[in-house]
Coordinates of C-alpha atoms in Angstrom, one line a residue:
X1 CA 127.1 97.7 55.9
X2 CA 124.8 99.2 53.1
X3 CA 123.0 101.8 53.7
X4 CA 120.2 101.1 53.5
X5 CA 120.5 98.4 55.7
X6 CA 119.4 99.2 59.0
X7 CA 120.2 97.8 62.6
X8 CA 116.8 95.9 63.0
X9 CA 117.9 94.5 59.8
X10 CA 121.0 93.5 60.2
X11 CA 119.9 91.5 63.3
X12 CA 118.2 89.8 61.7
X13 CA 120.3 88.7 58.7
X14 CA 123.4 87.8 61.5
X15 CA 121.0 85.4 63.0
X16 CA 120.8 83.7 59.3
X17 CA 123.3 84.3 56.9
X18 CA 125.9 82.5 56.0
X19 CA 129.3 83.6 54.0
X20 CA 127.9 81.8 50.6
X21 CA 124.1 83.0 50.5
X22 CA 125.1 86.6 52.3
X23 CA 124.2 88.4 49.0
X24 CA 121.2 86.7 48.6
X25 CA 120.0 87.7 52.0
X26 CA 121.1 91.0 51.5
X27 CA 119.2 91.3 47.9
X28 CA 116.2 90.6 50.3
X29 CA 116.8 92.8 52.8
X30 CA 117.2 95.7 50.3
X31 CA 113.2 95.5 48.9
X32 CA 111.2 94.0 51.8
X33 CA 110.2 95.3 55.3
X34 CA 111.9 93.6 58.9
X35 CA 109.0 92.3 59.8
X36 CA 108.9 90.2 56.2
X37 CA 112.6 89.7 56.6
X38 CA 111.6 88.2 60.7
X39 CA 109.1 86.1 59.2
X40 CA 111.4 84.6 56.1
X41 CA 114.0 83.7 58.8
X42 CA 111.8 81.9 61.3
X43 CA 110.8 80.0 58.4
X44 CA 114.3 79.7 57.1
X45 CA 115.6 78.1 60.7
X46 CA 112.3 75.9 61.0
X47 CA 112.7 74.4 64.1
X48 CA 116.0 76.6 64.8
X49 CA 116.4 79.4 67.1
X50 CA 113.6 82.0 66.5
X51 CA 114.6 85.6 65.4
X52 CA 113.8 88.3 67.7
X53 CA 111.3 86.8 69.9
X54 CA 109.4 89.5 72.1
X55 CA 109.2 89.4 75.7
X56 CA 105.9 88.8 77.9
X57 CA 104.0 92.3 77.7
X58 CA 104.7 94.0 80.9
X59 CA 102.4 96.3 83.5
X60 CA 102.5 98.2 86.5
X61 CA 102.0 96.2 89.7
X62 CA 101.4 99.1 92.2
X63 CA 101.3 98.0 96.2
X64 CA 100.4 100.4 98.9
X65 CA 102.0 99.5 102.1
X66 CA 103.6 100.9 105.8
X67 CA 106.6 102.8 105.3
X68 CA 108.0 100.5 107.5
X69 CA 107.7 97.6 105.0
X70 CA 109.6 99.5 102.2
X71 CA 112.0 99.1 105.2
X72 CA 111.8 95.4 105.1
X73 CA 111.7 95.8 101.6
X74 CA 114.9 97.0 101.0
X75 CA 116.1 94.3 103.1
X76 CA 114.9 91.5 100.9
X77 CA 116.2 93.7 98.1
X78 CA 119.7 93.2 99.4
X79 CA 119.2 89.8 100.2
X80 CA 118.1 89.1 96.5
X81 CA 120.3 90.3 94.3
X82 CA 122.4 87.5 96.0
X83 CA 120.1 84.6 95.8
X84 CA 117.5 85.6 92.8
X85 CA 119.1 87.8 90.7
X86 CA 119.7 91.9 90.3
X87 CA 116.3 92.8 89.0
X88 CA 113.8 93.4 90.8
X89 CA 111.5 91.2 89.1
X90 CA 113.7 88.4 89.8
X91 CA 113.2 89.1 93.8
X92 CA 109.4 89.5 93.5
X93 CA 109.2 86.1 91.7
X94 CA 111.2 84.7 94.2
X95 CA 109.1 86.5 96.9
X96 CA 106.1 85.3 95.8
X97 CA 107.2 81.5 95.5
X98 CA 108.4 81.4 98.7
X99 CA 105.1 83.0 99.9
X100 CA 102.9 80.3 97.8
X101 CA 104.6 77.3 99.3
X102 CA 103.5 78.2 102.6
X103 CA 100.7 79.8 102.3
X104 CA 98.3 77.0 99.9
X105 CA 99.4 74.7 103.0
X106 CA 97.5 77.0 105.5
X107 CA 94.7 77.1 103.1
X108 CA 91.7 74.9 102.6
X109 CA 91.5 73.4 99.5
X110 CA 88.0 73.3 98.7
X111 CA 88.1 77.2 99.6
X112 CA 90.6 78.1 96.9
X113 CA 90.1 79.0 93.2
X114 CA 92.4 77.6 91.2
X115 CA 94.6 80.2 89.4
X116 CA 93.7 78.9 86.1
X117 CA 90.0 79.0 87.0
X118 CA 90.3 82.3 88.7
X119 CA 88.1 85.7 87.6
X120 CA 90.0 87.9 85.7
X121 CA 90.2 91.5 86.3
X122 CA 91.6 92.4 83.2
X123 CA 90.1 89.7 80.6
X124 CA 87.8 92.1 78.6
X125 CA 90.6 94.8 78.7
X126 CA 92.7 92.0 77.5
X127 CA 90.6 90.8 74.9
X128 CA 89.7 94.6 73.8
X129 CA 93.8 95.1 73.2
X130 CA 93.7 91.4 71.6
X131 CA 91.2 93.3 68.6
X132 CA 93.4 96.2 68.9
X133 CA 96.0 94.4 68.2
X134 CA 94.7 92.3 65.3
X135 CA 93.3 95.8 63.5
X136 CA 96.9 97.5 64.0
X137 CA 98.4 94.5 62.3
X138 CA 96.3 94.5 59.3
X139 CA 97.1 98.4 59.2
X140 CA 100.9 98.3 59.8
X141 CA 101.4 95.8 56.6
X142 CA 100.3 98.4 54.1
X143 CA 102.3 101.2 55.5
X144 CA 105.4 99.3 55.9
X145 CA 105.5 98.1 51.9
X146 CA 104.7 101.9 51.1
X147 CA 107.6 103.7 53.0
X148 CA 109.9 100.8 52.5
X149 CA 109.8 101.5 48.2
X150 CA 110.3 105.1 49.1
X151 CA 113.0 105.1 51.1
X152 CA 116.2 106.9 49.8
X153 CA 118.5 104.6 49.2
X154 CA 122.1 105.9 50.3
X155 CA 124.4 105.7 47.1
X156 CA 127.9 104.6 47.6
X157 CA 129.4 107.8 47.1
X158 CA 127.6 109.8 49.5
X159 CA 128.8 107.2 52.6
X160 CA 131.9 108.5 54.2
X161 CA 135.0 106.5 53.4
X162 CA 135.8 104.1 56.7
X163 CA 138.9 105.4 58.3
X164 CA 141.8 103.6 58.4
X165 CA 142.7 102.5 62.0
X166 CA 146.6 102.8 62.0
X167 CA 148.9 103.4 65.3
X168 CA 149.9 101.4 67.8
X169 CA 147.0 100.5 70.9
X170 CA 147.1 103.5 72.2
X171 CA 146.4 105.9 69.4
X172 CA 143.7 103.6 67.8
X173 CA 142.2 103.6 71.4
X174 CA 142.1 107.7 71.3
X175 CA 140.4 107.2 68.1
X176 CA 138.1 104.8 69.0
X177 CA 137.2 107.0 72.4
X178 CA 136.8 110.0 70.2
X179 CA 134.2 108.0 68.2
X180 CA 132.2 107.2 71.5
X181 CA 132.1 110.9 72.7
X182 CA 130.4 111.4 68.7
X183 CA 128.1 108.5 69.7
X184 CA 127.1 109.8 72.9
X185 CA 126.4 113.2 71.4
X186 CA 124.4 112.0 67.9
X187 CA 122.2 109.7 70.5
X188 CA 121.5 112.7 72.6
X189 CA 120.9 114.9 69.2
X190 CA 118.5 111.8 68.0
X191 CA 116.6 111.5 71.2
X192 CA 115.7 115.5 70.8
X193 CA 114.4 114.8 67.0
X194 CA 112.7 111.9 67.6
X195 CA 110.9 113.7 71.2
X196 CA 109.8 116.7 68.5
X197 CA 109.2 114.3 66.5
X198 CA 106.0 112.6 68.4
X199 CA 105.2 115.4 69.6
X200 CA 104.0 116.7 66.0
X201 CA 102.5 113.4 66.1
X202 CA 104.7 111.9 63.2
X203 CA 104.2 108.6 63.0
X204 CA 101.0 108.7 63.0
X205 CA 100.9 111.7 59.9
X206 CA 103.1 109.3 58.2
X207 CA 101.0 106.6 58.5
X208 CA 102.5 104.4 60.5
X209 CA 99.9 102.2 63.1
X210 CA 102.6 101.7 66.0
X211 CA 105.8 103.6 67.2
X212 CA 107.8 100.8 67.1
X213 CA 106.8 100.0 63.4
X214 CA 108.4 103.7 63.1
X215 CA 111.2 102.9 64.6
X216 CA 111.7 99.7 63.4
X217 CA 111.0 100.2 59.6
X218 CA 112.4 103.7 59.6
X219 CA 115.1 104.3 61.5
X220 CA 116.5 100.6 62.0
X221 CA 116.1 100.5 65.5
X222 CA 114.3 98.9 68.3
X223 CA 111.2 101.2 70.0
X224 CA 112.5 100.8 73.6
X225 CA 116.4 101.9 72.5
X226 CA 114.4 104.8 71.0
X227 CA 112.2 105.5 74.0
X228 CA 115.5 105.4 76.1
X229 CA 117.5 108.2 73.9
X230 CA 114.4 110.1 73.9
X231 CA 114.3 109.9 78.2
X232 CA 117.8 111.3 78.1
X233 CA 117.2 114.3 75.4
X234 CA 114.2 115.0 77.7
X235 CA 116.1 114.9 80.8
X236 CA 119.1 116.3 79.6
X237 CA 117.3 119.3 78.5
X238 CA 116.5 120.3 82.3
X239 CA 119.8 119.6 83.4
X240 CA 122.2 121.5 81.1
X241 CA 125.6 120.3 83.0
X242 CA 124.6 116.9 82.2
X243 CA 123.8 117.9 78.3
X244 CA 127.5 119.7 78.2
X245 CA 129.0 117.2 79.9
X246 CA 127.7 114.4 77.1
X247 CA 128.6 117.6 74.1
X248 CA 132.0 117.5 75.6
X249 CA 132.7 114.2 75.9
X250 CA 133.1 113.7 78.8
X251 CA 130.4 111.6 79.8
X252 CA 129.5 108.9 77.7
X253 CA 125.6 107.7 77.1
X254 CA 125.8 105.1 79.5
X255 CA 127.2 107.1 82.5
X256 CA 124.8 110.1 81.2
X257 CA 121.8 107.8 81.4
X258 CA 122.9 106.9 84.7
X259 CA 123.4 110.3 85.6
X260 CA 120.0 111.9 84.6
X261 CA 117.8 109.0 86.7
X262 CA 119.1 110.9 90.2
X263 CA 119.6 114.3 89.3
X264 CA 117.8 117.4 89.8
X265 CA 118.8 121.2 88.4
X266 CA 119.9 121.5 92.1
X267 CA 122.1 118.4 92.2
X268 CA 123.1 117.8 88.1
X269 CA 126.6 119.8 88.8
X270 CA 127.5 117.7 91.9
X271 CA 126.2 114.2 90.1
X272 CA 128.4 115.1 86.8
X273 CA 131.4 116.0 89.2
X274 CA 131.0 112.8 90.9
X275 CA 130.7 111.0 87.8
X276 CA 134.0 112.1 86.5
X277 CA 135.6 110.4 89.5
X278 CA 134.0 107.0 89.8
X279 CA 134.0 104.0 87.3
X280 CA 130.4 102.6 86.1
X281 CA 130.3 100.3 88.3
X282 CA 130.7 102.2 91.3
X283 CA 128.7 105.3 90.0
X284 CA 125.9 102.7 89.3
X285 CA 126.0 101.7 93.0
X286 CA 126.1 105.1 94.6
X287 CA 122.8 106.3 91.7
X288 CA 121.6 103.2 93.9
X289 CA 121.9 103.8 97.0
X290 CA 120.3 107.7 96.3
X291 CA 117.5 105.7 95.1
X292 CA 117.3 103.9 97.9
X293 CA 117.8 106.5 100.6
X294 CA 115.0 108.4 98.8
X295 CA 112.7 105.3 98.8
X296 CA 112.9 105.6 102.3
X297 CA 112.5 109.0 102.6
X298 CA 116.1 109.9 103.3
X299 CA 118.0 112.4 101.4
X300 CA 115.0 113.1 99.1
X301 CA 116.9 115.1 97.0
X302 CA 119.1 112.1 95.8
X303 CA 122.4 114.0 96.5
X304 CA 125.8 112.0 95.8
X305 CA 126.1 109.8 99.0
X306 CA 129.2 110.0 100.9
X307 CA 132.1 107.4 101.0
X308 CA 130.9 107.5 105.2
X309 CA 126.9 106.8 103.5
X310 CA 128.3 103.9 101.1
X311 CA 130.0 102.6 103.8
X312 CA 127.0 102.2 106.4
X313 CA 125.1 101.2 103.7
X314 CA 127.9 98.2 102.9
X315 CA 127.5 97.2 106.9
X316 CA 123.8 97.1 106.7
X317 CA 123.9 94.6 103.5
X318 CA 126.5 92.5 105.3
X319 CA 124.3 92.0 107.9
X320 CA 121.3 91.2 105.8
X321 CA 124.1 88.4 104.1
X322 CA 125.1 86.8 107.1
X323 CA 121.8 86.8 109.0
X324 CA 123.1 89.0 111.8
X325 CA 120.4 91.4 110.8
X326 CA 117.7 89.7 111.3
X327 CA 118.6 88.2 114.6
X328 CA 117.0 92.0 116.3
X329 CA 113.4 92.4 116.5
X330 CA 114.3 96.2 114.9
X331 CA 116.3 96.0 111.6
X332 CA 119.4 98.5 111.1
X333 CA 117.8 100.2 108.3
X334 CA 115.0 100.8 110.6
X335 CA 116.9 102.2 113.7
X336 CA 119.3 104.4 111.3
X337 CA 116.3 105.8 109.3
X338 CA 115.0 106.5 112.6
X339 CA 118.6 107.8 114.3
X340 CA 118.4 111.6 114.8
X341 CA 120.9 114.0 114.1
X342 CA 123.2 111.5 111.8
X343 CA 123.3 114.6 108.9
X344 CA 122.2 114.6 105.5
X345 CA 122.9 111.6 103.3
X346 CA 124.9 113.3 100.8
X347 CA 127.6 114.6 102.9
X348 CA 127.8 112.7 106.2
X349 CA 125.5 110.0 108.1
X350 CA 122.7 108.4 106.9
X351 CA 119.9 110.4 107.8
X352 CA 117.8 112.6 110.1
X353 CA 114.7 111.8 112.2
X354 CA 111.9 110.0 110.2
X355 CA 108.2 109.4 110.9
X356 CA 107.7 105.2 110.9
X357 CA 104.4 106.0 110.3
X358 CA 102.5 106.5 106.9
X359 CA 102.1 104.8 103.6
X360 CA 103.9 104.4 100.6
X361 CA 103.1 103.4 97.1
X362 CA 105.8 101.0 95.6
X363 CA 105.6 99.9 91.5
X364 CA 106.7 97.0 90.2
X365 CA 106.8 97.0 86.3
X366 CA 106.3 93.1 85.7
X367 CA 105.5 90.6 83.2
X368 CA 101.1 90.6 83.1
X369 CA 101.4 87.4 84.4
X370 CA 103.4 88.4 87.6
X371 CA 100.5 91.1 88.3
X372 CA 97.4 88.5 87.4
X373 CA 99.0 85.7 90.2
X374 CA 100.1 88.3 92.6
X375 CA 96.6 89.1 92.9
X376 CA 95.5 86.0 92.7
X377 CA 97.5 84.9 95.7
X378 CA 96.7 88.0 97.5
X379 CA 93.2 87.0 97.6
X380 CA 94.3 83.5 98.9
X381 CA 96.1 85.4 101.8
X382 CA 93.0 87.0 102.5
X383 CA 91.2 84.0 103.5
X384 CA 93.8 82.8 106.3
X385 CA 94.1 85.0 109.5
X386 CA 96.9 87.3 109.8
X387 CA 98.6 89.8 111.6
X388 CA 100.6 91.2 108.7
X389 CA 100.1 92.4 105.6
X390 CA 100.2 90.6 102.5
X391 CA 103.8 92.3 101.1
X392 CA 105.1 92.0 104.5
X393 CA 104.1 88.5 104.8
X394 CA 106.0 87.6 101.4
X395 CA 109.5 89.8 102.6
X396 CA 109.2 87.8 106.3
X397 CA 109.2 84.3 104.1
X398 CA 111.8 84.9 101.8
X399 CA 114.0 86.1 104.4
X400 CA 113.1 82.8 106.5
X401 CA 113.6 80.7 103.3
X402 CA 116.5 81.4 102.0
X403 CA 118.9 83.6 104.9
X404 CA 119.7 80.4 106.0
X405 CA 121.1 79.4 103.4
X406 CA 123.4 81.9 102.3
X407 CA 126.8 80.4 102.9
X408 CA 128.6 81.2 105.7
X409 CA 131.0 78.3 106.5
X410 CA 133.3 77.8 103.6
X411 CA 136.9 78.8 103.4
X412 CA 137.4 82.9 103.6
X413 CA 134.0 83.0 104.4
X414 CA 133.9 86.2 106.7
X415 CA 136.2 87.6 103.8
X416 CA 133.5 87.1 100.9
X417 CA 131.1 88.3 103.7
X418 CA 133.2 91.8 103.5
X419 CA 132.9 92.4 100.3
X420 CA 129.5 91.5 100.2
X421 CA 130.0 88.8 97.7
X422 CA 130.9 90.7 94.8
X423 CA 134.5 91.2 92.7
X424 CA 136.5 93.9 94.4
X425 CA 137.5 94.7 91.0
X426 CA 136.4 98.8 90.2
X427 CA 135.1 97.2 86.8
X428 CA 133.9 93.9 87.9
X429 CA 130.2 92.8 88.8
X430 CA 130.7 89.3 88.7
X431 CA 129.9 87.2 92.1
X432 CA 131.9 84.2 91.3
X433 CA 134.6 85.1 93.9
X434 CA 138.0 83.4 95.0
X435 CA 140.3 84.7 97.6
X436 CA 143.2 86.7 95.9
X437 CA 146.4 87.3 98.2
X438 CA 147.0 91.2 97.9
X439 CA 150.9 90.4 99.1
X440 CA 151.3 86.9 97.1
X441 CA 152.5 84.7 100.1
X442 CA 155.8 83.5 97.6
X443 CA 156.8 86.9 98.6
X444 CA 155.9 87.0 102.7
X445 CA 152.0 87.7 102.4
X446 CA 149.6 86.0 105.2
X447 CA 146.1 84.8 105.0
X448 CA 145.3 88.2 107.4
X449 CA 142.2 90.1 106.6
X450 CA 144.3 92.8 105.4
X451 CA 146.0 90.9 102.9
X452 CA 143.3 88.9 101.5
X453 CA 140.5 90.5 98.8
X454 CA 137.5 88.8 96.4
X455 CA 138.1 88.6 93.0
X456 CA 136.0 86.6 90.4
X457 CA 137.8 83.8 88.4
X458 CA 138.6 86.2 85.6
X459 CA 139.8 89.0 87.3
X460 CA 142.1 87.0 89.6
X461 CA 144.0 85.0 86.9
X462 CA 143.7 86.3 83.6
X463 CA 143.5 90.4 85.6
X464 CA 145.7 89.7 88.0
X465 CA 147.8 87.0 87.1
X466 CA 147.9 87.8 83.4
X467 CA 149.6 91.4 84.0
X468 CA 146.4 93.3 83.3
X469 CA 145.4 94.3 86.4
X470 CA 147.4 95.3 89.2
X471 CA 146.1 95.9 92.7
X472 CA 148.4 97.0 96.0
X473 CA 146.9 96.5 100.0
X474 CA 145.5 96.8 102.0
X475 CA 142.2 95.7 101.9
X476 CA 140.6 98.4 103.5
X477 CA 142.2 100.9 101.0
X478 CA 143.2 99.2 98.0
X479 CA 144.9 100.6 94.6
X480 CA 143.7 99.3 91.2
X481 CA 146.1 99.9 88.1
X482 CA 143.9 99.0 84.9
X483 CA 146.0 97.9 82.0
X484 CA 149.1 96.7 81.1
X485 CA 149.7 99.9 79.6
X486 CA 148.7 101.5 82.9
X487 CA 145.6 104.1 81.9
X488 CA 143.4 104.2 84.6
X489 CA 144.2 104.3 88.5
X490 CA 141.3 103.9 90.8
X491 CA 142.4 104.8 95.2
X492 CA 138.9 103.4 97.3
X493 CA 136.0 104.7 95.0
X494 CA 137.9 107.5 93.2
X495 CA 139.3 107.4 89.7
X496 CA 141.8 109.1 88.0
X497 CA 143.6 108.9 84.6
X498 CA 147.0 107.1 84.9

């Protein structure tokens, strides 16, 4: 790739060229600005696939509710990433049209606004950022054509020859995990120029109306991937095991990112430690769980949970699965948050005693769409008689809606219900699951719990069947060999190099 040609750029031109007019579209690329090059590609696809559409612009939906319904809360959360998604966008959608179903029925009709008709709070803010935003435009252009002619353009000689990637797997795979560790540690040096960066202000002394036209026309790169490398310099910077672990190598940016949302100066050596032994995917759901736990006001400090933690945890979100939770007028997260004695959640149990009482503030960063009709049905609930809140009144229906449901009757059902549903696979997130016989039964295996695991369509017969992935019983304690060229070996949760 040129030089000169950025990231942003080359997006762009991968959406649209073509191996006969590539030069042509790179001639292009070299004297204008992206947002030029955006515009001459919408026009070049016509009715085609438009480059780089942006998203909805998003807010902060913020809801003040009983401690006891970030409880119920968590329960729908669970729930949710099986039926609407892992976001928790996707949930609150899904909350809230569940919640609109029943509640216009219980409403009179001549007693609601419609929400296309409804006031809107935000309309003159709205229409204030509208002229913002028409100003900012009209100043970006000029700016964009200026630094755009006076950018260096990188000469030939001054790029570093590619290497040449010779070796068998394995040595081209050292290479290419040596390359990473660089990645990892030029993002982290990036994010600490571009955070002194605006905080001399520099866009704005170079001219530039927006950040993201910054980041965009000058460094070839999206403003949220810069917002994010600038979060981990910032964070990284207060937990210096974390930053020596990524100048090391030995966490990549990914893991590192993970890392730095949980820790503390207190807890960074512990997370890092931790970190070394799991694989993404399970390091991404214990950083969830100590965000859960602390939602609830359980092991505030977000320590590393146990393997006894993950494992109550697991049992709780079977139970939301199958139903058996809700069949108790007390939920399990609500008599274990409330359990004395059980030890901190880092090391042992799940938690201590806890107050029921109180209020919490939960944010939601959604679409501004979300937030207007959220409101907008709030003030519908308002006008029916209730004994419940409005947030616990839209947890309560989804859970009614849709528990049922959940399957719970099919073949191996009570063995999908163990594993919650998921790939077993330490790599896997996929939820597309088929039984997988740990002893195949051509050699003696049964259909016994023990023997039986859930493994996604991929992982079960190109993984396992294909000689990529090998996997011993039983169930309860199962050992994953990744590779054919065995280099990873993951016992439970814990990895270790082959």
């Amino acid at each position: 790739m040129a030089g000169h040609i950025g990231f942003s750029l080359a997006q762009v031109l991968a959406g649209v060229a073509r191996p006969e007019d590539e030069e042509w579209w790179l001639l292009w690329a070299a004297r204008t600005t992206v947002r030029e090059m955006r515009r001459m590609a919408r026009e070049f696809m016509a009715a085609g696939p438009v480059v780089a559409v942006e998203d909805e612009p998003h807010t902060m939906l913020t809801v003040t509710v009983d401690q006891e319904d970030v409880w119920l809360f968590e329960r729908v959360r669970m729930l949710g990433r099986h039926i609407a998604g892992p976001r928790m966008e996707d949930t609150l959608d899904a909350m809230l049209a569940e919640g609109t179903t029943t509640l216009l029925a219980a409403v009179e009709r001549d007693a609601l606004v419609p929400f296309g008709d409804a006031p809107d709070e935000e309309a003159s803010q709205r229409q204030w950022e509208q002229e913002l935003a028409r100003y900012r435009k009209e100043a970006e252009i000029e700016p964009e054509f200026a630094f755009h002619g006076r950018q260096q353009q990188v000469a030939d000689s001054n790029i570093d020859a590619p290497p040449r990637w010779a070796g068998d797997a394995m040595h081209i795979d050292a290479q290419l995990r040596e390359v990473a560790a660089q990645l990892a540690r030029r993002d982290l040096l990036l994010g600490e120029a571009a955070n002194a960066f605006w905080q001399a202000d520099g866009w704005r002394r170079l001219g530039y109306a927006l950040e993201a036209q910054y980041a965009q026309e000058r460094l070839g790169m999206s403003a949220s991937s810069v917002k994010a490398k600038r979060t981990l310099a910032r964070r990284a910077n207060t937990l210096p095991a974390v930053k020596a672990a990524v100048n090391d190598g030995t966490l990549a940016y990914e893991v590192a990112r993970l890392v730095t949302e949980v820790s503390v100066s207190d807890t960074a050596v512990e997370w890092v430690s931790r970190a070394r032994e799991r694989t993404v995917k399970h390091l991404r759901e214990e950083v969830s769980v100590a965000q859960v736990l602390a939602r609830l006001g359980v092991n505030t400090m977000k320590r590393p949970p146990s393997e006894a933690t993950m494992a109550e945890v697991a049992e709780i979100e079977r139970k939301v699965i199958t139903g058996t939770e809700f069949q108790h007028a007390e939920s399990q997260i609500t008599a274990l948050a409330k359990s004395p004695g059980a030890g901190n959640a880092g090391t042992g149990g799940m938690v201590g005693k806890l107050d029921a009482c109180g209020r919490v503030t939960l944010r939601f960063r959604v679409p501004v769409s979300t937030r207007r009709y959220y409101r907008w049905l709030e003030q519908a609930f308002q006008r029916v008689p209730r004994d419940v809140g409005f947030f616990r009144y839209l947890c309560v229906k989804f859970i009614e809606v849709w528990q049922p449901r959940h399957p719970s009757s099919e073949a191996y059902a009570s063995i999908y219900a163990r594993d919650l549903y998921r790939c077993t696979s330490p790599v896997c997130t996929r939820r597309d699951v088929t039984p997988h016989h740990l002893r195949f039964r051509s050699r003696g295996g049964d259909d016994g719990e023990s023997n039986v695991t859930s493994l996604c369509v991929w992982c079960h017969l190109e993984g396992v069947h294909g000689g990529s992935l090998r996997v011993e019983p039983p169930a309860s304690a199962m050992r994953w060999t990744l590779g054919r060229e065995p280099h990873t070996i993951v016992d439970g949760r814990r990895r270790t190099a082959a």
